[in-house]
């Protein structure tokens, strides 16, 4: 296969997805440059003739390594032309059957920004934040593949009268996130240790956890996010295996105070990933994942610390990725500072999402030869509310 030297999807990457050629059934593929390799045809293995990645994920790390090695051999050698499809000519689907979905709050910059917005006269971080990866259990049934339109949600909103009203969200927002896909699950009552992360997690994918800030602000106390989050979460069509991100592994920032023993270990490392948020075609933010305070391994360890089980296809996400600079903020509530500092988008002053707006999030990471690899994109366009 001919791969351009500057391609973000060369042999060092090889992300997995689920696709369908025109008029045909869904099956598992690997992206190479602007092509998709049909693994069911190329490897003649029925595990790839499935409408999601779950069967492959459940086979575990040894099998993941074997398949990646075999795919690299195919790309470097010869592949039957009938197993190669143009990316532009296929339909992409949700890559996994999502079992459970958990969203964390792991960026110290994002948490600090929201603390300053919501509690200007108090400490921005709540007392528990530096001791545990804060998170909430989301709704797996509303995780949708990149490119799916998002209908503006409806819910209760606070009013000056003290009595809420009901209607479409007026403060619809994004959350720029990185998601982690569980391959091998764990039994009920058996926590996953920090250093067991790679035994269970297959790879990463971009996430946009759409958020209705006005609905969320009224409902979230005392039990946390509900209707303000559960209407849609967008997931990239491509899952990048952890094996492709070895050169992106870096130490996480210093954690003070030192976490409790179950959150320590050799594995609490972060990822050097650069993200870009594009709003109606204009780049508006560049969040850096390297700033995340809690590592993916610590998130998984905390998620299961109480004995909660995990399953193949479970998805957990990082929470909004933000940095210390204004142009590094991964949500519009931060970029516009709660709506008080509008953002210039194609010459128009904007705060939150309007109907018809499109948001595209992309990311790259260091490759093994001084190159960059791509994590695809997660995109969505806002449609008007269709509620009553």
JSON list of N, CA, C and O in Angstrom, two decimals, residues 140-176:
[
{"chain": "A", "resi": 140, "resn": "UNK", "atom": "N", "xyz": [-24.93, 4.77, 28.65]},
{"chain": "A", "resi": 140, "resn": "UNK", "atom": "CA", "xyz": [-24.31, 4.10, 27.52]},
{"chain": "A", "resi": 140, "resn": "UNK", "atom": "C", "xyz": [-25.18, 4.13, 26.27]},
{"chain": "A", "resi": 140, "resn": "UNK", "atom": "O", "xyz": [-24.69, 4.18, 25.15]},
{"chain": "A", "resi": 141, "resn": "UNK", "atom": "N", "xyz": [-26.51, 4.13, 26.46]},
{"chain": "A", "resi": 141, "resn": "UNK", "atom": "CA", "xyz": [-27.42, 4.04, 25.32]},
{"chain": "A", "resi": 141, "resn": "UNK", "atom": "C", "xyz": [-27.45, 5.29, 24.46]},
{"chain": "A", "resi": 141, "resn": "UNK", "atom": "O", "xyz": [-27.98, 5.25, 23.33]},
{"chain": "A", "resi": 142, "resn": "UNK", "atom": "N", "xyz": [-26.88, 6.40, 24.93]},
{"chain": "A", "resi": 142, "resn": "UNK", "atom": "CA", "xyz": [-26.86, 7.61, 24.12]},
{"chain": "A", "resi": 142, "resn": "UNK", "atom": "C", "xyz": [-25.45, 7.97, 23.65]},
{"chain": "A", "resi": 142, "resn": "UNK", "atom": "O", "xyz": [-25.20, 9.11, 23.24]},
{"chain": "A", "resi": 143, "resn": "UNK", "atom": "N", "xyz": [-24.53, 7.01, 23.70]},
{"chain": "A", "resi": 143, "resn": "UNK", "atom": "CA", "xyz": [-23.22, 7.20, 23.06]},
{"chain": "A", "resi": 143, "resn": "UNK", "atom": "C", "xyz": [-23.42, 6.95, 21.56]},
{"chain": "A", "resi": 143, "resn": "UNK", "atom": "O", "xyz": [-23.93, 5.90, 21.14]},
{"chain": "A", "resi": 144, "resn": "UNK", "atom": "N", "xyz": [-23.05, 7.93, 20.75]},
{"chain": "A", "resi": 144, "resn": "UNK", "atom": "CA", "xyz": [-23.28, 7.87, 19.30]},
{"chain": "A", "resi": 144, "resn": "UNK", "atom": "C", "xyz": [-21.96, 8.06, 18.56]},
{"chain": "A", "resi": 144, "resn": "UNK", "atom": "O", "xyz": [-21.02, 8.66, 19.08]},
{"chain": "A", "resi": 145, "resn": "UNK", "atom": "N", "xyz": [-21.91, 7.56, 17.33]},
{"chain": "A", "resi": 145, "resn": "UNK", "atom": "CA", "xyz": [-20.68, 7.67, 16.55]},
{"chain": "A", "resi": 145, "resn": "UNK", "atom": "C", "xyz": [-20.52, 9.09, 16.02]},
{"chain": "A", "resi": 145, "resn": "UNK", "atom": "O", "xyz": [-21.50, 9.81, 15.78]},
{"chain": "A", "resi": 146, "resn": "UNK", "atom": "N", "xyz": [-19.28, 9.48, 15.83]},
{"chain": "A", "resi": 146, "resn": "UNK", "atom": "CA", "xyz": [-18.94, 10.77, 15.25]},
{"chain": "A", "resi": 146, "resn": "UNK", "atom": "C", "xyz": [-19.73, 11.00, 13.97]},
{"chain": "A", "resi": 146, "resn": "UNK", "atom": "O", "xyz": [-19.88, 10.10, 13.14]},
{"chain": "A", "resi": 147, "resn": "UNK", "atom": "N", "xyz": [-20.22, 12.23, 13.80]},
{"chain": "A", "resi": 147, "resn": "UNK", "atom": "CA", "xyz": [-21.00, 12.57, 12.63]},
{"chain": "A", "resi": 147, "resn": "UNK", "atom": "C", "xyz": [-22.50, 12.52, 12.85]},
{"chain": "A", "resi": 147, "resn": "UNK", "atom": "O", "xyz": [-23.27, 13.00, 12.01]},
{"chain": "A", "resi": 148, "resn": "UNK", "atom": "N", "xyz": [-22.93, 11.95, 13.97]},
{"chain": "A", "resi": 148, "resn": "UNK", "atom": "CA", "xyz": [-24.35, 11.90, 14.31]},
{"chain": "A", "resi": 148, "resn": "UNK", "atom": "C", "xyz": [-24.81, 13.27, 14.78]},
{"chain": "A", "resi": 148, "resn": "UNK", "atom": "O", "xyz": [-24.18, 13.88, 15.64]},
{"chain": "A", "resi": 149, "resn": "UNK", "atom": "N", "xyz": [-25.93, 13.76, 14.24]},
{"chain": "A", "resi": 149, "resn": "UNK", "atom": "CA", "xyz": [-26.48, 15.03, 14.69]},
{"chain": "A", "resi": 149, "resn": "UNK", "atom": "C", "xyz": [-26.92, 14.92, 16.15]},
{"chain": "A", "resi": 149, "resn": "UNK", "atom": "O", "xyz": [-27.35, 13.86, 16.61]},
{"chain": "A", "resi": 150, "resn": "UNK", "atom": "N", "xyz": [-26.83, 16.05, 16.86]},
{"chain": "A", "resi": 150, "resn": "UNK", "atom": "CA", "xyz": [-27.23, 16.11, 18.26]},
{"chain": "A", "resi": 150, "resn": "UNK", "atom": "C", "xyz": [-28.44, 17.03, 18.38]},
{"chain": "A", "resi": 150, "resn": "UNK", "atom": "O", "xyz": [-28.37, 18.21, 18.01]},
{"chain": "A", "resi": 151, "resn": "UNK", "atom": "N", "xyz": [-29.54, 16.48, 18.87]},
{"chain": "A", "resi": 151, "resn": "UNK", "atom": "CA", "xyz": [-30.76, 17.27, 19.04]},
{"chain": "A", "resi": 151, "resn": "UNK", "atom": "C", "xyz": [-30.67, 18.06, 20.34]},
{"chain": "A", "resi": 151, "resn": "UNK", "atom": "O", "xyz": [-30.34, 17.51, 21.40]},
{"chain": "A", "resi": 152, "resn": "UNK", "atom": "N", "xyz": [-30.94, 19.33, 20.25]},
{"chain": "A", "resi": 152, "resn": "UNK", "atom": "CA", "xyz": [-30.88, 20.20, 21.44]},
{"chain": "A", "resi": 152, "resn": "UNK", "atom": "C", "xyz": [-31.79, 19.63, 22.54]},
{"chain": "A", "resi": 152, "resn": "UNK", "atom": "O", "xyz": [-32.99, 19.42, 22.32]},
{"chain": "A", "resi": 153, "resn": "UNK", "atom": "N", "xyz": [-31.24, 19.39, 23.73]},
{"chain": "A", "resi": 153, "resn": "UNK", "atom": "CA", "xyz": [-32.03, 18.76, 24.79]},
{"chain": "A", "resi": 153, "resn": "UNK", "atom": "C", "xyz": [-32.97, 19.76, 25.46]},
{"chain": "A", "resi": 153, "resn": "UNK", "atom": "O", "xyz": [-32.78, 20.97, 25.40]},
{"chain": "A", "resi": 154, "resn": "UNK", "atom": "N", "xyz": [-33.98, 19.22, 26.11]},
{"chain": "A", "resi": 154, "resn": "UNK", "atom": "CA", "xyz": [-34.93, 20.00, 26.89]},
{"chain": "A", "resi": 154, "resn": "UNK", "atom": "C", "xyz": [-34.87, 19.55, 28.34]},
{"chain": "A", "resi": 154, "resn": "UNK", "atom": "O", "xyz": [-34.54, 18.41, 28.65]},
{"chain": "A", "resi": 155, "resn": "UNK", "atom": "N", "xyz": [-35.18, 20.45, 29.23]},
{"chain": "A", "resi": 155, "resn": "UNK", "atom": "CA", "xyz": [-35.18, 20.11, 30.65]},
{"chain": "A", "resi": 155, "resn": "UNK", "atom": "C", "xyz": [-35.58, 21.31, 31.49]},
{"chain": "A", "resi": 155, "resn": "UNK", "atom": "O", "xyz": [-35.94, 22.37, 30.96]},
{"chain": "A", "resi": 156, "resn": "UNK", "atom": "N", "xyz": [-35.53, 21.14, 32.80]},
{"chain": "A", "resi": 156, "resn": "UNK", "atom": "CA", "xyz": [-35.84, 22.24, 33.71]},
{"chain": "A", "resi": 156, "resn": "UNK", "atom": "C", "xyz": [-34.66, 23.21, 33.78]},
{"chain": "A", "resi": 156, "resn": "UNK", "atom": "O", "xyz": [-33.50, 22.80, 33.79]},
{"chain": "A", "resi": 157, "resn": "UNK", "atom": "N", "xyz": [-35.01, 24.51, 33.84]},
{"chain": "A", "resi": 157, "resn": "UNK", "atom": "CA", "xyz": [-34.01, 25.56, 33.94]},
{"chain": "A", "resi": 157, "resn": "UNK", "atom": "C", "xyz": [-34.37, 26.50, 35.08]},
{"chain": "A", "resi": 157, "resn": "UNK", "atom": "O", "xyz": [-35.54, 26.82, 35.29]},
{"chain": "A", "resi": 158, "resn": "UNK", "atom": "N", "xyz": [-33.34, 26.96, 35.80]},
{"chain": "A", "resi": 158, "resn": "UNK", "atom": "CA", "xyz": [-33.55, 27.90, 36.90]},
{"chain": "A", "resi": 158, "resn": "UNK", "atom": "C", "xyz": [-34.04, 29.24, 36.35]},
{"chain": "A", "resi": 158, "resn": "UNK", "atom": "O", "xyz": [-33.61, 29.71, 35.29]},
{"chain": "A", "resi": 159, "resn": "UNK", "atom": "N", "xyz": [-34.94, 29.90, 37.09]},
{"chain": "A", "resi": 159, "resn": "UNK", "atom": "CA", "xyz": [-35.41, 31.24, 36.72]},
{"chain": "A", "resi": 159, "resn": "UNK", "atom": "C", "xyz": [-35.23, 32.18, 37.92]},
{"chain": "A", "resi": 159, "resn": "UNK", "atom": "O", "xyz": [-35.03, 31.73, 39.06]},
{"chain": "A", "resi": 160, "resn": "UNK", "atom": "N", "xyz": [-35.33, 33.48, 37.68]},
{"chain": "A", "resi": 160, "resn": "UNK", "atom": "CA", "xyz": [-35.19, 34.46, 38.75]},
{"chain": "A", "resi": 160, "resn": "UNK", "atom": "C", "xyz": [-36.35, 34.39, 39.74]},
{"chain": "A", "resi": 160, "resn": "UNK", "atom": "O", "xyz": [-36.23, 34.86, 40.88]},
{"chain": "A", "resi": 161, "resn": "UNK", "atom": "N", "xyz": [-37.47, 33.81, 39.34]},
{"chain": "A", "resi": 161, "resn": "UNK", "atom": "CA", "xyz": [-38.64, 33.75, 40.22]},
{"chain": "A", "resi": 161, "resn": "UNK", "atom": "C", "xyz": [-38.51, 32.71, 41.31]},
{"chain": "A", "resi": 161, "resn": "UNK", "atom": "O", "xyz": [-39.28, 32.71, 42.27]},
{"chain": "A", "resi": 162, "resn": "UNK", "atom": "N", "xyz": [-37.53, 31.79, 41.14]},
{"chain": "A", "resi": 162, "resn": "UNK", "atom": "CA", "xyz": [-37.40, 30.70, 42.09]},
{"chain": "A", "resi": 162, "resn": "UNK", "atom": "C", "xyz": [-38.15, 29.46, 41.66]},
{"chain": "A", "resi": 162, "resn": "UNK", "atom": "O", "xyz": [-37.96, 28.38, 42.23]},
{"chain": "A", "resi": 163, "resn": "UNK", "atom": "N", "xyz": [-39.03, 29.58, 40.68]},
{"chain": "A", "resi": 163, "resn": "UNK", "atom": "CA", "xyz": [-39.76, 28.44, 40.12]},
{"chain": "A", "resi": 163, "resn": "UNK", "atom": "C", "xyz": [-39.16, 28.11, 38.76]},
{"chain": "A", "resi": 163, "resn": "UNK", "atom": "O", "xyz": [-39.10, 29.00, 37.89]},
{"chain": "A", "resi": 164, "resn": "UNK", "atom": "N", "xyz": [-38.71, 26.89, 38.52]},
{"chain": "A", "resi": 164, "resn": "UNK", "atom": "CA", "xyz": [-38.08, 26.58, 37.23]},
{"chain": "A", "resi": 164, "resn": "UNK", "atom": "C", "xyz": [-39.09, 26.56, 36.09]},
{"chain": "A", "resi": 164, "resn": "UNK", "atom": "O", "xyz": [-40.29, 26.41, 36.31]},
{"chain": "A", "resi": 165, "resn": "UNK", "atom": "N", "xyz": [-38.59, 26.73, 34.88]},
{"chain": "A", "resi": 165, "resn": "UNK", "atom": "CA", "xyz": [-39.41, 26.50, 33.70]},
{"chain": "A", "resi": 165, "resn": "UNK", "atom": "C", "xyz": [-38.84, 25.30, 32.95]},
{"chain": "A", "resi": 165, "resn": "UNK", "atom": "O", "xyz": [-37.87, 24.68, 33.38]},
{"chain": "A", "resi": 166, "resn": "UNK", "atom": "N", "xyz": [-39.46, 24.93, 31.85]},
{"chain": "A", "resi": 166, "resn": "UNK", "atom": "CA", "xyz": [-39.05, 23.76, 31.07]},
{"chain": "A", "resi": 166, "resn": "UNK", "atom": "C", "xyz": [-38.95, 24.16, 29.60]},
{"chain": "A", "resi": 166, "resn": "UNK", "atom": "O", "xyz": [-39.84, 24.82, 29.05]},
{"chain": "A", "resi": 167, "resn": "UNK", "atom": "N", "xyz": [-37.83, 23.76, 28.97]},
{"chain": "A", "resi": 167, "resn": "UNK", "atom": "CA", "xyz": [-37.68, 24.10, 27.56]},
{"chain": "A", "resi": 167, "resn": "UNK", "atom": "C", "xyz": [-36.30, 23.72, 27.06]},
{"chain": "A", "resi": 167, "resn": "UNK", "atom": "O", "xyz": [-35.50, 23.10, 27.78]},
{"chain": "A", "resi": 168, "resn": "UNK", "atom": "N", "xyz": [-35.99, 24.08, 25.81]},
{"chain": "A", "resi": 168, "resn": "UNK", "atom": "CA", "xyz": [-34.69, 23.74, 25.23]},
{"chain": "A", "resi": 168, "resn": "UNK", "atom": "C", "xyz": [-33.55, 24.44, 25.95]},
{"chain": "A", "resi": 168, "resn": "UNK", "atom": "O", "xyz": [-33.68, 25.57, 26.42]},
{"chain": "A", "resi": 169, "resn": "UNK", "atom": "N", "xyz": [-32.42, 23.75, 26.06]},
{"chain": "A", "resi": 169, "resn": "UNK", "atom": "CA", "xyz": [-31.24, 24.34, 26.69]},
{"chain": "A", "resi": 169, "resn": "UNK", "atom": "C", "xyz": [-30.81, 25.58, 25.94]},
{"chain": "A", "resi": 169, "resn": "UNK", "atom": "O", "xyz": [-30.76, 25.60, 24.71]},
{"chain": "A", "resi": 170, "resn": "UNK", "atom": "N", "xyz": [-30.48, 26.64, 26.70]},
{"chain": "A", "resi": 170, "resn": "UNK", "atom": "CA", "xyz": [-29.97, 27.88, 26.11]},
{"chain": "A", "resi": 170, "resn": "UNK", "atom": "C", "xyz": [-28.45, 27.98, 26.25]},
{"chain": "A", "resi": 170, "resn": "UNK", "atom": "O", "xyz": [-27.84, 28.91, 25.74]},
{"chain": "A", "resi": 171, "resn": "UNK", "atom": "N", "xyz": [-27.86, 27.03, 26.98]},
{"chain": "A", "resi": 171, "resn": "UNK", "atom": "CA", "xyz": [-26.41, 27.07, 27.23]},
{"chain": "A", "resi": 171, "resn": "UNK", "atom": "C", "xyz": [-25.82, 25.70, 26.90]},
{"chain": "A", "resi": 171, "resn": "UNK", "atom": "O", "xyz": [-25.22, 25.03, 27.73]},
{"chain": "A", "resi": 172, "resn": "UNK", "atom": "N", "xyz": [-25.99, 25.30, 25.64]},
{"chain": "A", "resi": 172, "resn": "UNK", "atom": "CA", "xyz": [-25.51, 24.00, 25.19]},
{"chain": "A", "resi": 172, "resn": "UNK", "atom": "C", "xyz": [-24.02, 24.09, 24.90]},
{"chain": "A", "resi": 172, "resn": "UNK", "atom": "O", "xyz": [-23.55, 25.00, 24.22]},
{"chain": "A", "resi": 173, "resn": "UNK", "atom": "N", "xyz": [-23.27, 23.11, 25.41]},
{"chain": "A", "resi": 173, "resn": "UNK", "atom": "CA", "xyz": [-21.82, 23.19, 25.44]},
{"chain": "A", "resi": 173, "resn": "UNK", "atom": "C", "xyz": [-21.20, 21.88, 24.96]},
{"chain": "A", "resi": 173, "resn": "UNK", "atom": "O", "xyz": [-21.90, 20.88, 24.75]},
{"chain": "A", "resi": 174, "resn": "UNK", "atom": "N", "xyz": [-19.89, 21.91, 24.80]},
{"chain": "A", "resi": 174, "resn": "UNK", "atom": "CA", "xyz": [-19.12, 20.71, 24.49]},
{"chain": "A", "resi": 174, "resn": "UNK", "atom": "C", "xyz": [-18.21, 20.38, 25.66]},
{"chain": "A", "resi": 174, "resn": "UNK", "atom": "O", "xyz": [-17.99, 21.20, 26.55]},
{"chain": "A", "resi": 175, "resn": "UNK", "atom": "N", "xyz": [-17.67, 19.16, 25.65]},
{"chain": "A", "resi": 175, "resn": "UNK", "atom": "CA", "xyz": [-16.57, 18.80, 26.54]},
{"chain": "A", "resi": 175, "resn": "UNK", "atom": "C", "xyz": [-15.59, 17.97, 25.73]},
{"chain": "A", "resi": 175, "resn": "UNK", "atom": "O", "xyz": [-15.92, 16.88, 25.25]},
{"chain": "A", "resi": 176, "resn": "UNK", "atom": "N", "xyz": [-14.39, 18.51, 25.54]},
{"chain": "A", "resi": 176, "resn": "UNK", "atom": "CA", "xyz": [-13.34, 17.87, 24.77]},
{"chain": "A", "resi": 176, "resn": "UNK", "atom": "C", "xyz": [-12.66, 16.82, 25.64]},
{"chain": "A", "resi": 176, "resn": "UNK", "atom": "O", "xyz": [-12.03, 17.16, 26.64]}
]
